[in-house]
Short mmCIF file of C-alpha atoms in Angstrom, two decimals:
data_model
loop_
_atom_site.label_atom_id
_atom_site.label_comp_id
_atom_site.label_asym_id
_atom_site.label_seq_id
_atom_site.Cartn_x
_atom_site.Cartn_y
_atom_site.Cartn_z
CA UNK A 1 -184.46 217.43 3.67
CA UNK A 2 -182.00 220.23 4.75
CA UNK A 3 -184.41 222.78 3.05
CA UNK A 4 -187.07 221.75 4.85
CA UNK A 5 -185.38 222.33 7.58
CA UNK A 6 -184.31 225.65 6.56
CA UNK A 7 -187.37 226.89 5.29
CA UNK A 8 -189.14 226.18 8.51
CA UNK A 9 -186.86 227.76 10.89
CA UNK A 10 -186.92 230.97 8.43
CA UNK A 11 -191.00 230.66 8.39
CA UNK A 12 -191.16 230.38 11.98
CA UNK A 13 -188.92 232.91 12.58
CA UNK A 14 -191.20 235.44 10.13
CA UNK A 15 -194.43 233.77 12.07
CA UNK A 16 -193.36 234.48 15.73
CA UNK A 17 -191.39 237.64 15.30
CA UNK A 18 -188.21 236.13 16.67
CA UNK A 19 -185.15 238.24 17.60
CA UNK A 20 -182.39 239.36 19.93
CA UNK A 21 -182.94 235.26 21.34
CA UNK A 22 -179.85 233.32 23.57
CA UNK A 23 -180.21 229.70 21.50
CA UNK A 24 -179.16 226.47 22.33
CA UNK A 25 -178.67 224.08 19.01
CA UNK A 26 -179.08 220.94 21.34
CA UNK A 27 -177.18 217.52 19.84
CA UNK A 28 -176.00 219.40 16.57
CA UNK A 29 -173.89 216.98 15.25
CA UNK A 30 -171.10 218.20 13.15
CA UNK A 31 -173.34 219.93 11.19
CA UNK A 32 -174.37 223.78 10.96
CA UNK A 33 -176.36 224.10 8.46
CA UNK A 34 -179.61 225.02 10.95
CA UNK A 35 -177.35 227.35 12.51
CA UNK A 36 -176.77 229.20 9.32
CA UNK A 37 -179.97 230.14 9.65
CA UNK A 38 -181.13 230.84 13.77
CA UNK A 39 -178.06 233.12 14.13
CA UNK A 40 -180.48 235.91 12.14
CA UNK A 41 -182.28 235.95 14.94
CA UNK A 42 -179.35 235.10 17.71
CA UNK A 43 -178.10 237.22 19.62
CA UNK A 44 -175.83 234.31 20.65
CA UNK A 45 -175.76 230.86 19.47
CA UNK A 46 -174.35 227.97 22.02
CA UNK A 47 -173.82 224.57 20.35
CA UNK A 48 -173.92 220.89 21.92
CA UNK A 49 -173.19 217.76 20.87
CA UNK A 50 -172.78 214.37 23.02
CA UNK A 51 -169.68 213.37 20.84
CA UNK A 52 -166.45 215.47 21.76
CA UNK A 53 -165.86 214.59 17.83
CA UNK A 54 -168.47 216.54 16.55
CA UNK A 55 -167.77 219.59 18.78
CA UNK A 56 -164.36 219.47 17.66
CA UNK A 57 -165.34 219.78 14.22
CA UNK A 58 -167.50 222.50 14.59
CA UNK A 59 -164.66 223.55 16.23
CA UNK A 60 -162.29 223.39 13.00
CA UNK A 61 -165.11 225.22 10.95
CA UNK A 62 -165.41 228.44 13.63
CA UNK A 63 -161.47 228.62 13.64
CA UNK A 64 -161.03 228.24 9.85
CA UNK A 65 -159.02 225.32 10.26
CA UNK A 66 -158.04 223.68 7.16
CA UNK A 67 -159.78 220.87 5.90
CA UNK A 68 -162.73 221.97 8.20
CA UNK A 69 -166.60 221.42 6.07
CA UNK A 70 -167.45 224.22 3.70
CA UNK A 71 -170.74 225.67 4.82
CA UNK A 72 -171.21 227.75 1.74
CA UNK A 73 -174.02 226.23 -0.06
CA UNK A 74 -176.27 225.91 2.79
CA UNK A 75 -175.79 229.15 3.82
CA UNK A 76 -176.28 230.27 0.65
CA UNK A 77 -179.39 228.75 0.77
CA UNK A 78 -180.46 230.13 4.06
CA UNK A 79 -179.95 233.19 2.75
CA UNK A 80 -181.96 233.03 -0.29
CA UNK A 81 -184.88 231.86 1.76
CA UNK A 82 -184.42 234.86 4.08
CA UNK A 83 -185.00 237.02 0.81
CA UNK A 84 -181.27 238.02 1.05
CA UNK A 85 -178.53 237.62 -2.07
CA UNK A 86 -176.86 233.91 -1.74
CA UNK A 87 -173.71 235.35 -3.48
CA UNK A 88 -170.18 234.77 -2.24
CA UNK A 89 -169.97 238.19 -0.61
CA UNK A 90 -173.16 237.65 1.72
CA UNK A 91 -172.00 234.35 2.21
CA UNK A 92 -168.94 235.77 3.89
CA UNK A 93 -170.80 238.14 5.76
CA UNK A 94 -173.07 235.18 7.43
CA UNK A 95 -170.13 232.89 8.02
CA UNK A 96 -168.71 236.11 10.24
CA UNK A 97 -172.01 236.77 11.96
CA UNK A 98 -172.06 232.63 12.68
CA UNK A 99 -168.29 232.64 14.30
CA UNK A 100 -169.27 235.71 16.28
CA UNK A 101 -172.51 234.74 17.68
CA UNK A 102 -171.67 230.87 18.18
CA UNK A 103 -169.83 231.35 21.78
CA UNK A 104 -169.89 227.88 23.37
CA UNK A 105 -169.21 224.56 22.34
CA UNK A 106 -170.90 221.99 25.37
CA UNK A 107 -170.94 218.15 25.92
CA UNK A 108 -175.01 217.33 26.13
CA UNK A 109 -176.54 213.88 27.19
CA UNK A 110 -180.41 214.46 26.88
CA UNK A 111 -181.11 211.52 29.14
CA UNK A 112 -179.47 213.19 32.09
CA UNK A 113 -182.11 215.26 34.07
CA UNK A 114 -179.01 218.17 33.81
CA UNK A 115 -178.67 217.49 30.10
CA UNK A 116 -176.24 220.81 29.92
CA UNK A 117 -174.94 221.82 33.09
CA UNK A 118 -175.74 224.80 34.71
CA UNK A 119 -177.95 225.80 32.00
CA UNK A 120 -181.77 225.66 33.72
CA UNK A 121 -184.19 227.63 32.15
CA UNK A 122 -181.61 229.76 30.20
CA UNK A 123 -182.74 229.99 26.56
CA UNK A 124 -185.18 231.55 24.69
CA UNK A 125 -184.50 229.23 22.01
CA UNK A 126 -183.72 225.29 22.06
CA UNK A 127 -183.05 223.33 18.81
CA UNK A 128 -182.91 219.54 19.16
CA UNK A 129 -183.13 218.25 15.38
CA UNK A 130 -183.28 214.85 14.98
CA UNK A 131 -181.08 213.36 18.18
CA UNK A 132 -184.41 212.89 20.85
CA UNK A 133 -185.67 210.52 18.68
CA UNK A 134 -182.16 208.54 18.82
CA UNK A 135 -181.57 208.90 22.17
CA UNK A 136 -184.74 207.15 23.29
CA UNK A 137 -185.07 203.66 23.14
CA UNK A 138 -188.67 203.73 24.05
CA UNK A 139 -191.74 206.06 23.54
CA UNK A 140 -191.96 206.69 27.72
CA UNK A 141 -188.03 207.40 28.14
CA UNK A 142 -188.78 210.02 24.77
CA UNK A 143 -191.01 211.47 27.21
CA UNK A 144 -188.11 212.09 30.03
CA UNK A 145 -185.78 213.13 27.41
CA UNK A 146 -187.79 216.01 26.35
CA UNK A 147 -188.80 216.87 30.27
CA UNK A 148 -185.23 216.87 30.92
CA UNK A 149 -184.14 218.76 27.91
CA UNK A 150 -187.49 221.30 28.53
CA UNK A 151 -185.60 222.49 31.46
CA UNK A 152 -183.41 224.17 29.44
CA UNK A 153 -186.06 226.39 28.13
CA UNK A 154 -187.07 229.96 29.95
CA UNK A 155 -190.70 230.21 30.71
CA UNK A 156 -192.33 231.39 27.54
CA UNK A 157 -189.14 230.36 25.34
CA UNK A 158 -189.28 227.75 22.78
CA UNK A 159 -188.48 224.25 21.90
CA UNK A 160 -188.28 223.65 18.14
CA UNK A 161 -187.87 219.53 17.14
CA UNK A 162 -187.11 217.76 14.26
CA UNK A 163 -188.24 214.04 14.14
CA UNK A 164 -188.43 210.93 11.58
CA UNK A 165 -191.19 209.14 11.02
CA UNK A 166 -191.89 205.39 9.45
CA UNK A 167 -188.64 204.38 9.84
CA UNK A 168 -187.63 200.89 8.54
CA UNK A 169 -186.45 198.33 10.88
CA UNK A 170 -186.45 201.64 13.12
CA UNK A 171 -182.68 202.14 12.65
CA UNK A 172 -181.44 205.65 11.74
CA UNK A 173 -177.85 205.25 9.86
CA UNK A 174 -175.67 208.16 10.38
CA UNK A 175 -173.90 208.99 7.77
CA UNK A 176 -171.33 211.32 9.89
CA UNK A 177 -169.81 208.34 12.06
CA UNK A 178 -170.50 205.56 9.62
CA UNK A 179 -173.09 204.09 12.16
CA UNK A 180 -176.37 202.53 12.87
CA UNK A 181 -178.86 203.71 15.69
CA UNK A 182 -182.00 202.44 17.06
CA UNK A 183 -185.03 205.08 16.46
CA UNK A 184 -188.28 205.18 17.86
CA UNK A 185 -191.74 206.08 15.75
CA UNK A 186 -193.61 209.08 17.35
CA UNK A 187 -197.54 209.53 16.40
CA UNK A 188 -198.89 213.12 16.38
CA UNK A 189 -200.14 212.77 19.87
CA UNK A 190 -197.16 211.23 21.23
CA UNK A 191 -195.72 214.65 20.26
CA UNK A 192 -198.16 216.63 21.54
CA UNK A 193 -197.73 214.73 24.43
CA UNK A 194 -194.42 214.95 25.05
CA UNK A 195 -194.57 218.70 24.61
CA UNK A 196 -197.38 218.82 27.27
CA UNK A 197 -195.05 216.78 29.77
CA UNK A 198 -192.09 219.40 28.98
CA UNK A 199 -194.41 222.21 30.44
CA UNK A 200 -195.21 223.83 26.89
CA UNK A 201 -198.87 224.98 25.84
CA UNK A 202 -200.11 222.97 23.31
CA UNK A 203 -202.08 225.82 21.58
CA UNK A 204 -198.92 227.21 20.72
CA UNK A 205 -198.01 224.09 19.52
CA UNK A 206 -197.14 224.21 14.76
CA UNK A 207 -195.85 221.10 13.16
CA UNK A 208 -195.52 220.63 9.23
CA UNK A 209 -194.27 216.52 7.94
CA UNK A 210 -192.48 216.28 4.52
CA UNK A 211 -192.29 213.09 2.72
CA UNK A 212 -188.50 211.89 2.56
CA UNK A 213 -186.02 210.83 -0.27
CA UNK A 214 -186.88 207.56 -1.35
CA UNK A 215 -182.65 207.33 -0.63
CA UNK A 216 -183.62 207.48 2.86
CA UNK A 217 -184.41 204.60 5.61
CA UNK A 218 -187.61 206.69 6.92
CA UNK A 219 -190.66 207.88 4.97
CA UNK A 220 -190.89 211.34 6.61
CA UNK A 221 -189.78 214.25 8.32
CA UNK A 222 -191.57 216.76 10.54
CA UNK A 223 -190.51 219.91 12.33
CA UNK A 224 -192.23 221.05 15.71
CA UNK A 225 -192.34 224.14 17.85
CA UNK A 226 -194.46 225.20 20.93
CA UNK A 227 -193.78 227.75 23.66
CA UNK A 228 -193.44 227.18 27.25
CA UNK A 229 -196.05 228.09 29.44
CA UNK A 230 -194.93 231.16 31.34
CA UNK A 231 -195.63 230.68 34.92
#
């Protein structure tokens, strides 16, 4: 799933002509391996998570804190699908450009109407993969979740999404915190909705599905972008 992941943000980025962009990775996790990719076309990279836990260790990873989560392979990876060497040596030169351009670490909550404070239309760039589904309990609160997190976004900036789709019993396990959480089930024009409510122009509007590990509790994945409408 992770290279699906990777291989769209590297696609879009080729597709849209991205650069020079102020991201936010919105409800990260612990995990950077989607930031080992949108820092090569960052000019700064802030992070958010709801948990102070995760933040703290990204935290240990940027400060090369031992016992802190080695990166290499997926960056390695994101690499190779840039068309760049995944050796050791280029490796190390990503990790640096990642520690440079990943400035702030931020508490989110993507069902306050402020989800980040102080941080209305801001970014050029918002990545929320795989939290809005979590956060919602229902298909209408999704909605307010990605209005509230669509303020984030400058007019004619982005919002990229990653979502699951048939999940069973519509529980998401994560694996990070040893826990269960509910998950809604979004149709295509629930999406498209949702995107429309956020202020974004649905011609803009790409999304690609990818059928999951049979290891996993949900049957698909899909990756979204669209660009807000630039009033």
């Amino acid at each position: 799933e992770v290279a699906f992941i990777i291989s769209f943000i590297t696609r879009m980025q080729k597709k849209l002509s991205l650069k020079n962009q102020l991201v936010l990775e919105f409800g990260g996790g612990p995990a950077l391996y989607a930031a080992a990719s949108i820092v090569s076309f960052a000019r700064e990279l802030h992070f958010s998570d709801y948990l102070p836990a995760n933040l703290q260790e990204v935290s240990k990873w940027l400060t090369r804190e031992e016992g802190s989560f080695n990166w290499d392979d997926y960056i390695g990876f994101a690499l190779e699908m840039e068309g760049l060497p995944g050796d050791p040596s280029h490796i190390k030169i990503r990790e640096e450009e990642m520690r440079q351009k990943i400035k702030h670490l931020v508490i989110c909550n993507g069902l306050d109407k402020e989800p980040i404070e102080n941080s209305a239309g801001k970014y050029d760039f918002v990545s929320a993969l795989y939290c809005t589904d979590i956060i919602a309990s229902s298909v209408p609160e999704w909605y307010q979740v990605i209005r509230n997190i669509a303020t984030l976004v400058k007019p004619g900036g982005r919002l990229m999404l990653g979502l699951t789709r048939g999940m069973s019993e519509k529980i998401f396990y994560y694996e990070a915190s040893d826990k269960s959480f509910p998950c809604i089930d979004l149709t295509d024009d629930q999406i498209r909705e949702g995107y429309e409510k956020g202020g974004f122009d649905l011609s803009t509007l790409y999304m690609e599905i990818q059928k999951a590990s049979s290891k996993r509790e949900y049957h698909n994945l899909l990756m979204t972008i669209a660009q807000k409408i630039d009033t």
